[in-house]
Coordinates of C-alpha atoms and ligand atoms in Angstrom, one line a residue:
X1 CA 34.0 33.1 -16.2
X2 CA 36.9 31.5 -14.5
X3 CA 36.4 28.9 -11.5
X4 CA 36.3 30.5 -7.9
X5 CA 35.1 29.3 -4.6
X6 CA 31.5 30.8 -3.7
X7 CA 31.4 33.1 -0.8
X8 CA 30.6 31.3 2.7
X9 CA 26.9 32.9 2.6
X10 CA 25.9 31.7 -0.9
X11 CA 27.3 28.4 -0.3
X12 CA 25.2 28.2 2.8
X13 CA 22.3 29.3 1.0
X14 CA 22.7 26.6 -1.7
X15 CA 23.1 23.9 1.0
X16 CA 20.0 25.2 2.8
X17 CA 18.2 24.9 -0.5
X18 CA 18.9 21.0 -0.4
X19 CA 17.2 20.5 2.8
X20 CA 14.3 22.9 2.8
X21 CA 12.6 23.3 -0.5
X22 CA 9.0 24.0 0.7
X23 CA 7.5 24.8 4.3
X24 CA 6.6 21.1 4.9
X25 CA 10.4 20.4 4.8
X26 CA 10.8 22.7 7.6
X27 CA 8.1 21.4 9.5
X28 CA 9.6 17.8 8.9
X29 CA 13.0 18.5 10.2
X30 CA 11.4 20.5 13.4
X31 CA 9.1 17.4 14.1
X32 CA 12.0 15.0 13.9
X33 CA 14.1 17.2 16.3
X34 CA 10.9 17.1 18.6
X35 CA 10.4 13.4 18.3
X36 CA 14.5 12.7 18.9
X37 CA 13.9 15.1 22.0
X38 CA 11.1 13.3 23.5
X39 CA 13.0 10.1 23.2
X40 CA 16.1 11.6 24.6
X41 CA 14.7 12.2 28.0
X42 CA 13.3 9.6 30.7
X43 CA 9.7 8.8 30.5
X44 CA 7.4 5.8 30.1
X45 CA 3.9 7.2 30.6
X46 CA 1.4 7.6 28.1
X47 CA 1.5 10.0 26.0
X48 CA 5.4 9.6 25.9
X49 CA 5.4 13.3 24.8
X50 CA 3.4 16.1 23.1
X51 CA 4.6 17.6 19.8
X52 CA 2.3 20.5 18.8
X53 CA 2.6 22.1 15.3
X54 CA 1.3 25.5 14.1
X55 CA 1.3 27.1 10.7
X56 CA 0.1 30.4 8.9
X57 CA -0.4 30.9 5.4
X58 CA 0.8 27.2 4.7
X59 CA 3.8 27.7 6.7
X60 CA 5.3 31.0 4.7
X61 CA 4.3 33.1 7.2
X62 CA 4.7 31.2 10.5
X63 CA 5.8 27.8 11.4
X64 CA 5.9 26.8 15.2
X65 CA 6.9 23.4 16.5
X66 CA 6.7 22.9 20.3
X67 CA 7.7 19.9 22.2
X68 CA 8.0 18.5 25.8
X69 CA 11.4 16.7 25.1
X70 CA 14.7 17.1 26.6
X71 CA 15.6 20.5 25.8
X72 CA 18.5 22.6 24.8
X73 CA 20.9 23.9 27.3
X74 CA 21.1 27.6 27.1
X75 CA 24.8 27.6 26.5
X76 CA 24.5 25.2 23.5
X77 CA 21.6 27.1 21.8
X78 CA 24.2 28.8 19.4
X79 CA 25.9 25.7 18.6
X80 CA 22.8 24.0 17.8
X81 CA 21.9 26.3 15.2
X82 CA 25.3 26.0 13.3
X83 CA 25.9 23.7 10.5
X84 CA 27.2 20.2 11.3
X85 CA 26.5 20.8 15.0
X86 CA 24.8 17.6 16.3
X87 CA 24.4 15.8 19.9
X88 CA 23.1 12.5 17.9
X89 CA 26.3 11.1 16.3
X90 CA 29.9 11.6 16.9
X91 CA 31.9 9.4 14.4
X92 CA 31.4 8.0 11.1
X93 CA 31.0 4.6 12.7
X94 CA 27.7 6.1 14.4
X95 CA 26.3 6.5 10.8
X96 CA 26.1 2.7 10.3
X97 CA 23.6 2.4 13.1
X98 CA 21.5 5.8 13.5
X99 CA 18.9 5.4 16.0
X100 CA 17.6 9.1 15.9
X101 CA 15.6 10.7 13.2
X102 CA 18.2 13.6 12.9
X103 CA 22.0 12.9 12.4
X104 CA 23.3 15.5 10.2
X105 CA 23.3 18.6 12.2
X106 CA 21.9 20.7 9.3
X107 CA 18.3 21.4 9.6
X108 CA 18.4 24.3 12.2
X109 CA 21.2 25.8 10.2
X110 CA 19.7 25.6 7.0
X111 CA 16.1 27.0 8.2
X112 CA 17.9 29.9 9.9
X113 CA 19.7 30.5 6.8
X114 CA 16.4 31.2 4.7
X115 CA 14.0 32.4 7.3
X116 CA 13.9 34.5 10.8
X117 CA 14.3 31.7 13.3
X118 CA 13.6 31.8 17.0
X119 CA 14.4 29.0 19.4
X120 CA 13.2 28.9 23.1
X121 CA 14.2 26.0 25.3
X122 CA 15.1 24.7 28.9
X123 CA 16.3 21.5 30.0
X124 CA 15.0 19.9 33.1
X125 CA 18.1 20.8 35.1
X126 CA 18.3 24.3 34.4
X127 CA 16.8 26.9 36.6
X128 CA 15.8 29.3 33.5
X129 CA 14.9 29.0 29.9
X130 CA 17.1 30.3 27.3
X131 CA 16.3 31.7 23.6
X132 CA 18.1 32.5 20.6
X133 CA 16.9 34.6 17.5
X134 CA 18.4 34.5 13.8
X135 CA 17.7 36.4 10.7
X136 CA 19.1 34.9 7.4
X137 CA 21.7 33.0 9.2
X138 CA 22.9 35.7 11.8
X139 CA 22.3 35.8 15.3
X140 CA 20.1 39.0 16.3
X141 CA 19.5 38.5 19.8
X142 CA 20.0 35.8 22.5
X143 CA 19.6 35.7 26.3
X144 CA 17.3 34.1 29.1
X145 CA 13.6 34.2 29.7
X146 CA 10.9 32.2 31.6
X147 CA 9.9 28.9 30.3
X148 CA 8.7 25.9 31.5
X149 CA 10.6 23.2 29.8
X150 CA 11.2 21.5 26.4
X151 CA 11.6 23.5 23.3
X152 CA 9.6 25.8 20.9
X153 CA 11.2 26.5 17.4
X154 CA 9.3 29.4 15.4
X155 CA 10.1 29.9 11.9
X156 CA 8.8 33.2 10.4
X157 CA 9.1 34.7 6.7
X158 CA 10.2 31.4 5.2
X159 CA 12.4 32.5 2.1
X160 CA 12.3 36.1 2.8
X161 CA 15.8 36.3 1.2
X162 CA 15.0 33.7 -1.5
X163 CA 12.4 35.3 -3.6
X164 CA 12.9 32.7 -6.5
X165 CA 11.9 29.9 -3.9
X166 CA 9.0 31.7 -2.5
X167 CA 7.5 32.5 -5.7
X168 CA 7.5 28.8 -6.6
X169 CA 5.4 27.9 -3.5
X170 CA 2.0 26.4 -4.5
X171 CA -0.2 28.6 -2.4
X172 CA -1.1 28.5 1.1
X173 CA -3.9 25.7 1.0
X174 CA -1.7 23.5 -1.0
X175 CA 1.4 24.0 1.1
X176 CA -1.0 23.4 4.4
X177 CA -2.2 20.0 2.8
X178 CA 1.5 18.9 2.5
X179 CA 2.1 19.6 6.1
X180 CA -1.1 18.0 7.4
X181 CA 0.0 15.0 5.4
X182 CA 3.4 15.0 6.9
X183 CA 1.9 15.3 10.4
X184 CA -0.5 12.4 9.8
X185 CA 2.5 10.1 8.8
X186 CA 4.4 10.9 12.1
X187 CA 1.1 10.5 14.1
X188 CA 0.8 7.0 12.5
X189 CA 4.4 6.2 13.1
X190 CA 4.6 7.4 16.6
X191 CA 1.1 6.6 18.2
X192 CA 2.8 7.2 21.6
X193 CA 3.4 10.7 20.9
X194 CA 0.3 13.3 21.1
X195 CA 0.3 15.3 18.0
X196 CA -1.6 18.5 17.5
X197 CA -1.9 20.5 14.1
X198 CA -3.2 24.1 14.3
X199 CA -3.5 25.8 10.9
X200 CA -4.6 29.5 10.7
X201 CA -5.3 29.4 14.4
X202 CA -7.5 26.4 14.3
X203 CA -6.9 22.6 15.3
X204 CA -6.8 20.8 12.3
X205 CA -5.7 17.3 13.4
X206 CA -5.1 15.8 16.8
X207 CA -3.7 12.4 17.7
X208 CA -4.4 11.1 20.9
X209 CA -0.8 9.6 21.8
X210 CA -2.2 6.4 23.2
X211 CA 0.4 4.5 22.2
X212 CA -2.2 2.2 20.0
X213 CA -1.5 2.6 16.1
X214 CA -5.2 1.7 15.6
X215 CA -6.0 5.0 17.6
X216 CA -3.8 7.0 15.2
X217 CA -5.2 5.4 12.1
X218 CA -8.7 6.3 13.3
X219 CA -7.5 9.9 14.0
X220 CA -6.2 10.1 10.4
X221 CA -8.8 8.1 8.5
X222 CA -11.6 7.5 10.8
X223 CA -13.1 4.7 12.8
X224 CA -15.1 3.6 9.8
X225 CA -11.9 3.1 7.7
X226 CA -10.1 1.5 10.7
X227 CA -12.8 -1.1 10.6
X228 CA -11.9 -2.1 7.2
X229 CA -8.5 -2.6 7.8
X230 CA -6.7 -5.9 8.7
X231 CA -3.9 -6.2 11.1
X232 CA -0.3 -7.4 9.6
X233 CA 1.1 -9.8 12.0
X234 CA 4.9 -9.2 12.4
X235 CA 5.9 -12.8 11.3
X236 CA 10.0 -12.4 11.2
X237 CA 11.7 -14.1 8.3
X238 CA 15.2 -14.7 7.9
X239 CA 16.8 -12.6 5.3
X240 CA 19.2 -15.3 4.3
X241 CA 22.1 -17.1 5.8
X242 CA 23.1 -16.0 9.4
X243 CA 21.4 -12.5 8.7
X244 CA 19.0 -11.6 11.2
X245 CA 15.6 -11.3 10.3
X246 CA 13.1 -8.6 8.9
X247 CA 9.5 -8.0 10.3
X248 CA 6.5 -6.0 9.1
X249 CA 3.8 -4.7 11.3
X250 CA 0.6 -2.5 10.9
X251 CA -2.5 -2.5 9.0
X252 CA -3.5 -3.0 5.5
X253 CA -6.8 -1.9 4.3
X254 CA -9.4 -4.2 2.9
X255 CA -10.2 -3.7 -1.0
X256 CA -13.4 -1.7 -0.2
X257 CA -11.3 0.9 1.2
X258 CA -9.3 2.0 -2.0
X259 CA -8.5 5.5 -3.3
X260 CA -7.6 6.9 -6.6
X261 CA -4.0 7.5 -5.6
X262 CA -1.1 6.3 -3.4
X263 CA -1.3 8.8 -0.9
X264 CA -2.9 6.6 1.5
X265 CA 0.2 4.0 1.7
X266 CA 2.4 4.9 4.8
X267 CA 5.6 3.2 5.0
X268 CA 8.2 3.2 7.9
X269 CA 11.3 1.5 8.0
X270 CA 12.7 1.3 11.4
X271 CA 10.1 4.1 12.4
X272 CA 11.4 6.4 9.9
X273 CA 8.9 7.8 7.3
X274 CA 10.2 6.8 3.9
X275 CA 9.0 7.3 0.5
X276 CA 10.3 4.4 -1.5
X277 CA 8.9 4.0 -4.8
X278 CA 9.8 0.2 -5.0
X279 CA 8.4 -0.3 -1.4
X280 CA 5.0 1.2 -2.4
X281 CA 4.9 -0.8 -5.5
X282 CA 5.5 -3.9 -3.3
X283 CA 2.3 -2.9 -1.3
X284 CA 0.3 -2.0 -4.6
X285 CA 1.4 -5.4 -6.0
X286 CA 0.0 -7.4 -2.9
X287 CA -3.4 -6.0 -4.2
X288 CA -2.9 -6.9 -8.0
X289 CA -6.1 -9.0 -8.2
X290 CA -8.0 -7.5 -5.2
X291 CA -8.3 -3.9 -6.7
X292 CA -9.6 -2.7 -10.0
X293 CA -6.8 -0.8 -12.2
X294 CA -6.6 2.8 -11.1
X295 CA -7.7 2.2 -7.3
X296 CA -4.9 2.1 -4.6
X297 CA -5.1 0.6 -1.1
X298 CA -5.0 2.1 2.2
X299 CA -1.9 0.8 4.3
X300 CA 0.3 1.7 7.4
X301 CA 3.4 -0.4 7.7
X302 CA 6.5 -0.4 9.6
X303 CA 9.4 -2.7 8.7
X304 CA 11.6 -3.5 11.3
X305 CA 15.3 -4.6 10.1
X306 CA 18.9 -4.6 11.6
X307 CA 20.3 -1.1 11.0
X308 CA 23.3 -2.5 9.1
X309 CA 20.6 -3.7 6.5
X310 CA 19.4 -0.2 5.7
X311 CA 21.4 3.0 4.8
X312 CA 19.3 6.1 5.8
X313 CA 22.0 8.4 4.8
X314 CA 21.5 8.4 0.9
X315 CA 19.0 11.5 0.5
X316 CA 19.1 15.3 1.6
X317 CA 15.7 15.1 3.5
X318 CA 16.1 11.2 4.4
X319 CA 13.1 10.6 2.6
X320 CA 14.6 7.8 0.8
X321 CA 16.6 4.8 2.3
X322 CA 18.3 2.0 0.5
X323 CA 18.1 -1.5 1.4
X324 CA 21.0 -4.1 1.7
X325 CA 18.6 -6.8 0.3
X326 CA 15.8 -4.8 -1.5
X327 CA 14.2 -8.2 -3.0
X328 CA 14.3 -9.8 0.5
X329 CA 12.5 -6.6 2.0
X330 CA 9.8 -6.2 -0.7
X331 CA 9.0 -9.9 -0.7
X332 CA 8.4 -9.8 2.9
X333 CA 6.1 -6.7 2.7
X334 CA 4.3 -8.3 -0.1
X335 CA 3.9 -11.5 1.9
X336 CA 2.6 -9.8 5.1
X337 CA 0.1 -8.0 3.5
X338 CA -1.1 -10.6 1.5
X339 CA -1.4 -12.9 4.7
X340 CA -3.2 -10.3 6.5
X341 CA -6.0 -10.0 3.5
X342 CA -6.4 -13.2 3.3
X343 CA -7.3 -13.7 6.7
X344 CA -9.6 -11.1 6.6
X345 CA -11.4 -10.0 3.5
X346 CA -15.2 -10.2 4.4
X347 CA -17.9 -11.0 1.7
X348 CA -19.2 -7.8 0.0
X349 CA -22.6 -6.8 1.5
X350 CA -25.2 -6.1 -0.8
X351 CA -24.9 -2.3 -0.6
X352 CA -28.0 -0.9 -2.6
X353 CA -31.5 -2.0 -1.3
X354 CA -32.4 -5.0 -3.7
X355 CA -35.3 -4.1 -6.0
X356 CA -38.7 -4.9 -4.7
X357 CA -40.3 -7.9 -6.5
X358 CA -43.8 -6.8 -7.7
X359 CA -46.0 -9.9 -7.6
X360 CA -44.3 -12.7 -9.2
X361 CA -42.7 -10.6 -12.3
X362 CA -43.5 -13.3 -15.0
X363 CA -43.4 -17.2 -15.2
X364 CA -40.5 -17.1 -17.2
X365 CA -38.0 -15.3 -14.9
X366 CA -39.6 -17.8 -12.1
X367 CA -38.4 -20.7 -14.3
X368 CA -34.8 -19.2 -14.4
X369 CA -34.2 -20.2 -11.1
X370 CA -33.4 -23.6 -12.5
X371 CA -33.0 -26.6 -10.4
X372 CA -31.2 -28.3 -12.9
X373 CA -30.5 -32.2 -13.5
X374 CA -27.2 -33.1 -11.5
X375 CA -26.5 -35.5 -14.2
X376 CA -26.0 -32.9 -16.7
X377 CA -22.3 -32.5 -17.5
X378 CA -21.6 -29.5 -19.6
X379 CA -19.0 -28.2 -17.2
X380 CA -16.5 -30.2 -15.9
X381 CA -15.0 -28.6 -12.5
X382 CA -11.4 -30.1 -13.0
X383 CA -9.7 -32.3 -10.5
X384 CA -10.3 -31.5 -6.9
X385 CA -8.1 -28.7 -5.6
X386 CA -5.8 -29.5 -2.8
X387 CA -6.3 -26.9 -0.2
X388 CA -3.6 -24.2 0.2
X389 CA -1.1 -24.9 2.8
X390 CA -1.9 -24.3 6.4
X391 CA -0.4 -20.8 6.9
X392 CA -3.3 -19.4 5.0
X393 CA -5.9 -22.1 6.2
X394 CA -9.2 -21.3 7.8
X395 CA -12.7 -20.7 6.7
X396 CA -12.8 -17.7 4.3
X397 CA -16.4 -18.1 3.3
X398 CA -19.3 -19.3 5.2
X399 CA -20.8 -23.0 4.5
X400 CA -23.0 -22.5 1.3
X401 CA -25.7 -24.6 0.1
X402 CA -26.4 -24.3 -3.6
X403 CA -30.1 -23.6 -4.5
X404 CA -30.0 -23.0 -8.3
X405 CA -28.8 -20.8 -10.9
X406 CA -30.5 -17.4 -12.2
X407 CA -30.1 -16.1 -15.9
X408 CA -27.5 -18.6 -16.5
X409 CA -25.0 -16.3 -14.8
X410 CA -25.5 -16.5 -11.1
X411 CA -25.5 -19.1 -8.4
X412 CA -27.9 -18.8 -5.8
X413 CA -26.8 -20.1 -2.4
X414 CA -28.2 -20.1 1.0
X415 CA -25.6 -19.7 4.1
X416 CA -25.8 -19.3 7.6
X417 CA -26.9 -15.7 7.6
X418 CA -28.8 -15.2 4.3
X419 CA -28.8 -15.4 0.5
X420 CA -25.6 -15.5 -1.4
X421 CA -25.4 -14.5 -5.4
X422 CA -22.3 -15.8 -6.9
X423 CA -21.1 -14.8 -10.1
X424 CA -20.3 -18.1 -12.0
X425 CA -17.7 -16.4 -14.4
X426 CA -15.7 -14.5 -11.7
X427 CA -15.8 -17.5 -9.0
X428 CA -14.3 -19.8 -11.6
X429 CA -12.0 -17.4 -12.8
X430 CA -10.6 -17.1 -9.1
X431 CA -10.5 -20.8 -8.8
X432 CA -8.6 -21.5 -12.1
X433 CA -6.1 -18.3 -11.2
X434 CA -5.5 -19.8 -7.8
X435 CA -4.8 -23.2 -9.2
X436 CA -2.7 -22.1 -12.1
X437 CA -0.6 -20.1 -10.0
X438 CA -0.1 -23.1 -7.5
X439 CA 0.5 -25.8 -10.1
X440 CA 2.6 -23.5 -12.2
X441 CA 5.1 -23.0 -9.3
X442 CA 5.1 -26.8 -8.6
X443 CA 5.4 -27.5 -12.5
X444 CA 2.2 -29.6 -12.2
X445 CA 0.0 -27.9 -14.5
X446 CA -2.5 -30.5 -16.4
X447 CA -1.7 -30.2 -20.1
X448 CA -3.3 -31.0 -23.1
X449 CA -1.4 -31.9 -26.1
X450 CA -3.1 -30.7 -29.6
X451 CA -3.7 -33.3 -32.1
X452 CA -2.4 -31.0 -34.8
X453 CA -0.1 -28.2 -33.7
X454 CA -1.6 -24.7 -34.3
X455 CA 0.5 -22.2 -36.1
X456 CA 0.7 -18.5 -34.6
X457 CA 2.2 -15.9 -36.9
X458 CA 3.5 -12.8 -34.8
X459 CA 4.9 -9.4 -35.5
X460 CA 8.7 -9.2 -35.0
X461 CA 8.0 -7.2 -31.7
X462 CA 6.0 -10.1 -30.5
X463 CA 8.5 -12.6 -31.6
X464 CA 11.1 -10.7 -29.5
X465 CA 9.1 -10.8 -26.5
X466 CA 7.9 -14.4 -26.6
X467 CA 11.4 -15.8 -27.4
X468 CA 12.6 -15.1 -23.7
X469 CA 9.3 -16.3 -22.2
X470 CA 9.0 -19.8 -23.6
X471 CA 10.1 -21.6 -20.3
X472 CA 7.5 -19.5 -18.2
X473 CA 4.9 -20.1 -20.6
X474 CA 5.6 -23.8 -20.6
X475 CA 5.2 -23.9 -16.8
X476 CA 1.7 -23.2 -17.2
X477 CA 1.1 -25.9 -19.7
X478 CA 1.3 -23.6 -22.8
X479 CA 3.9 -25.2 -25.1
X480 CA 5.1 -23.2 -27.9
X481 CA 7.9 -24.0 -30.4
X482 CA 9.6 -21.8 -32.7
X483 CA 8.6 -22.7 -36.3
X484 CA 10.5 -20.5 -39.0
X485 CA 11.3 -16.8 -38.4
X486 CA 8.2 -15.4 -37.0
X487 CA 6.0 -18.3 -36.4
X488 CA 5.4 -20.4 -33.5
X489 CA 3.7 -23.9 -33.2
X490 CA 1.3 -24.2 -30.1
X491 CA 1.8 -27.9 -29.3
X492 CA 0.1 -28.2 -25.8
X493 CA -2.4 -25.9 -23.5
X494 CA -3.5 -26.3 -20.2
X495 CA -6.3 -28.7 -20.2
X496 CA -8.9 -26.5 -18.4
X497 CA -8.7 -24.2 -21.7
X498 CA -10.4 -27.1 -23.6
X499 CA -13.4 -25.7 -25.4
X500 CA -12.0 -22.2 -25.5
X501 CA -10.2 -20.7 -28.6
X502 CA -6.5 -21.2 -28.0
X503 CA -5.4 -19.2 -30.5
X504 CA -7.1 -16.1 -29.1
X505 CA -6.1 -16.9 -25.7
X506 CA -2.2 -17.1 -26.5
X507 CA -2.4 -13.9 -28.6
X508 CA -3.9 -12.1 -25.6
X509 CA -1.2 -13.2 -23.4
X510 CA 1.6 -12.1 -26.1
X511 CA -0.4 -8.6 -26.0
X512 CA 0.0 -8.7 -22.1
X513 CA 3.8 -9.1 -22.9
X514 CA 4.0 -6.1 -24.8
X515 CA 1.8 -4.1 -22.5
X516 CA 5.1 -2.7 -20.8
X517 CA 3.5 -0.1 -18.6
X518 CA 0.6 -1.9 -17.4
X519 CA 0.5 -2.7 -13.7
X520 CA 1.4 -5.8 -12.3
X521 CA 4.2 -8.0 -13.9
X522 CA 3.4 -9.9 -17.2
X523 CA 3.3 -13.2 -15.4
X524 CA 0.4 -11.9 -13.2
X525 CA -1.5 -10.6 -16.2
X526 CA -0.8 -13.6 -18.3
X527 CA -2.3 -15.7 -15.4
X528 CA -5.4 -13.5 -15.1
X529 CA -6.0 -13.9 -19.0
X530 CA -5.7 -17.7 -18.9
X531 CA -8.1 -17.8 -15.9
X532 CA -10.4 -15.6 -17.6
X533 CA -10.4 -17.7 -20.8
X534 CA -10.8 -20.9 -19.2
X535 CA -13.5 -19.8 -16.9
X536 CA -17.1 -20.8 -17.5
X537 CA -18.9 -18.1 -19.3
X538 CA -22.0 -16.2 -18.1
X539 CA -24.9 -17.7 -20.1
X540 CA -24.2 -21.2 -19.6
X541 CA -26.5 -23.4 -17.7
X542 CA -24.9 -25.2 -15.0
X543 CA -26.0 -28.5 -13.2
X544 CA -26.6 -28.3 -9.7
X545 CA -23.6 -30.7 -9.0
X546 CA -21.4 -28.5 -11.1
X547 CA -22.3 -25.5 -9.1
X548 CA -21.7 -27.4 -5.8
X549 CA -18.2 -28.3 -7.4
X550 CA -17.6 -24.5 -8.1
X551 CA -18.2 -23.4 -4.6
X552 CA -16.4 -26.2 -3.0
X553 CA -13.4 -25.1 -5.0
X554 CA -14.0 -21.3 -4.4
X555 CA -14.0 -22.1 -0.7
X556 CA -10.5 -23.4 -1.0
X557 CA -9.5 -20.1 -2.3
X558 CA -7.5 -17.8 0.1
X559 CA -9.2 -14.8 -1.5
X560 CA -12.7 -16.2 -2.5
X561 CA -14.6 -12.9 -2.7
X562 CA -12.9 -11.4 -5.6
X563 CA -11.9 -12.3 -8.9
X564 CA -8.4 -12.0 -10.0
X565 CA -9.3 -8.4 -11.6
X566 CA -10.4 -7.4 -8.3
X567 CA -14.2 -7.4 -9.0
X568 CA -16.5 -9.2 -6.3
X569 CA -17.1 -12.4 -7.1
X570 CA -20.4 -12.7 -4.9
X571 CA -22.8 -10.3 -2.9
X572 CA -24.7 -11.3 0.3
X573 CA -28.3 -10.3 1.1
X574 CA -28.5 -11.0 4.9
X575 CA -31.3 -12.7 6.9
X576 CA -31.8 -9.2 8.4
X577 CA -32.3 -7.5 5.2
X578 CA -34.8 -10.0 4.0
X579 CA -36.6 -9.9 7.1
X580 CA -36.8 -6.1 6.6
X581 CA -37.9 -6.6 3.1
X582 CA -40.8 -8.5 4.0
X583 CA -41.6 -6.1 6.7
X584 CA -41.2 -8.7 9.4
X585 CA -39.3 -6.3 11.5
Ligands
ADP1 P1 20.2 16.8 13.8 O1 18.8 16.7 14.0 O2 20.7 16.2 12.6 O3 21.2 16.5 15.1 P2 19.5 19.8 13.7 O4 20.0 20.8 13.2 O5 18.1 19.5 13.5 O6 20.5 18.5 13.7 O7 19.7 20.0 15.3 C1 21.0 20.3 15.7 C2 20.8 20.0 17.3 O8 19.9 20.9 18.0 C3 20.3 18.4 17.6 O9 21.6 17.6 17.5 C4 19.8 18.4 19.0 O10 20.8 18.3 19.9 C5 19.4 20.0 19.2 N1 18.2 20.1 18.9 C6 17.4 20.5 17.8 N2 16.0 20.5 18.2 C7 15.7 20.2 19.4 C8 14.4 20.1 20.3 N3 13.4 20.2 19.9 N4 15.0 19.6 21.5 C9 16.0 19.2 21.9 N5 17.2 19.3 21.2 C10 17.0 19.9 20.0
MG2 MG1 17.3 17.6 13.0

C-alpha cells in the first residue's frame, strides 16, 4: 500500500480514541469542563458550585454532566464542539502556566465524534438557553430552548460507531466503578464543589461542597476512616537556589487504615488529579516501616508548586504530569507524610477482648511475671540516644513505668490510662533502626573491630552487587574488604551486633541487595535486617533496669508504636477495659 493522507473523519476518529478510551474518560473531561466553568464565573459562597453526574449502563448508554457554571453562549455552541476550539488559552505562552483543567479544546469534539452528544447551556446574560445536538461528529440539530443556567452535556450510545472499542468495555459494573472512583477523586480535590453521582437512577455518592477537605474525605471513606488520618501540614520548602517553594497539604492515613492496593492514594498537583507512579511510590515509601508488605496506605495529598515547575501537557488525558525537579517534589511528599504520621500514630488498642483469667492459672505462670534483679546485665542497651531534632519532637508515648516481664518476651508497663504490653524484640528493633539510620547519616556508628577478620565467600552475582555498596555499608559500621576474587573480609561491624552471628547478618544483607523487586530501597531493607539481628530476642530474660532503658529509648523514637517491619510494638489494655473485665462498671 502506498502512503496516503487519511480522510478527515478517519483521522478524527483516531484522535478521539486518544482522549476517550472508556466511559470514565468522557466523564473526566466533562467534569473538568464543569469545574472550569464554576471557577470561571463570580461566586464566593459555599458550595461554590454544583456538579451532577449521571451514568447508565456504566456510561455506555448515557453520561450526563450538569453544572451551574458560567455557561456557553448560544452563538458559541457550534464552536465549542469543534476540535482545537477553547476559551482557556490563546497562545503557546499560556501553555506554560495553565490555570484551568482543560486547555486543548479536544474533549467535546472527541466525544461528539464517537457518540450522540447533546449540549444545553445558558450564560447569565442571555435571555434564553441554547442547545446543539451531534451524532458521530456531525451537527443534527441546533436552536433555543428554555434553560435555567449553567450547562448540561449528555452523551448517549458511546462508541456506537466504534464497535471494536465498545466490545472492549469491561461491563457496566466495572465501568461504573471507574466512574465512581473518578468522581471521588474530584470531590477530594475540590471540597468547595458539591458533587452528586447517580448510577442507574440512584444516588451513589454525594459530597457536600462545604469547602472542608475533611468533609470530602468523610463522604468518600467514612467518618471512621477520617478519624484515623493525620493532617499533613503544608510546610513550604525551597526547591533550590532562588526557586520558589513546593508545599504539600492534605491527609495521610495512619497504618491502621491500610488496604491491599494503591487505589486509596489520591494525588493532586496544583489541584489537578494525577496518576504518577513515582509520586505514589514516594507516598508508599513514607510508610515502608509502618505497614507490612502488600498493604498500602490511604492518602489525600495536594502538591502546590509554581506552574513553571510542572508540565501538564505531556499526556493525552492529562493524567500524567512532568516535574522539573522530580526528586525535590518526591522528597517533600515523603517528608510531609512522615512528619504527619510521626506526630499522630496512636498506640494500638487491644482490639480483641483479653482472655479471661480463670483463677490463677498456675504458679509457674505467675512467676513468669518476674521482678528481675536490677544488677543483672545480660543485655546492654547501648549508649544513651540523643533525642531527634525538635521538628519531630513532642511525646509519642505516655510515660510508662516498667512493672516486669512476661514469658521472657514482653515488658509489662503501667501508664496513665492502663496497662501496656511491649514486645521486647520489636521495640528494640525500632530503637536500633532509628539509631542506625541517624548515626549512619552522620557517620557516627559505633563500630567494633573483629579480632580476626571473617572471610565471606560470595557468588559472582553477589560480588557484583556488593562491590558498589562498600561505602554505604561502611557508614553503618560494616567494614568489608575485597580479598581475592569472590571473597570479602569482614573487618568491623556495628557494636550493637556484638553477640549475634556476623556472618549470617552480612549474608542476609547481601541477599537484600539481590532482591531487586522487593519494596523499599536496599538501604532501608539492609537497615531493617541489621536492626533485627542486633535486637534482643524473645525468650531472653531482662532485668528491670534493662527494660527501663529500652522503654526510655523507645520513647525517643519518632515512631515508637511500630517496629521497622510495620508490626505493632505494643498493645494497650485501658483502665476502662480492665474495670469492665472485673465487672466494676
Ligand atoms: P477545553 O476544556 O480543553 O477548552 P473542551 O472541548 O472540553 O476543551 O471544551 C471546549 C470549550 O467549550 C471550552 O473551552 C469552554 O469554553 C466550553 N465549555 C465546555 N464545557 C463547558 C461547561 N460545562 N461550561 C461552560 N463552558 C464549557
Ligand atoms: Mg475540557
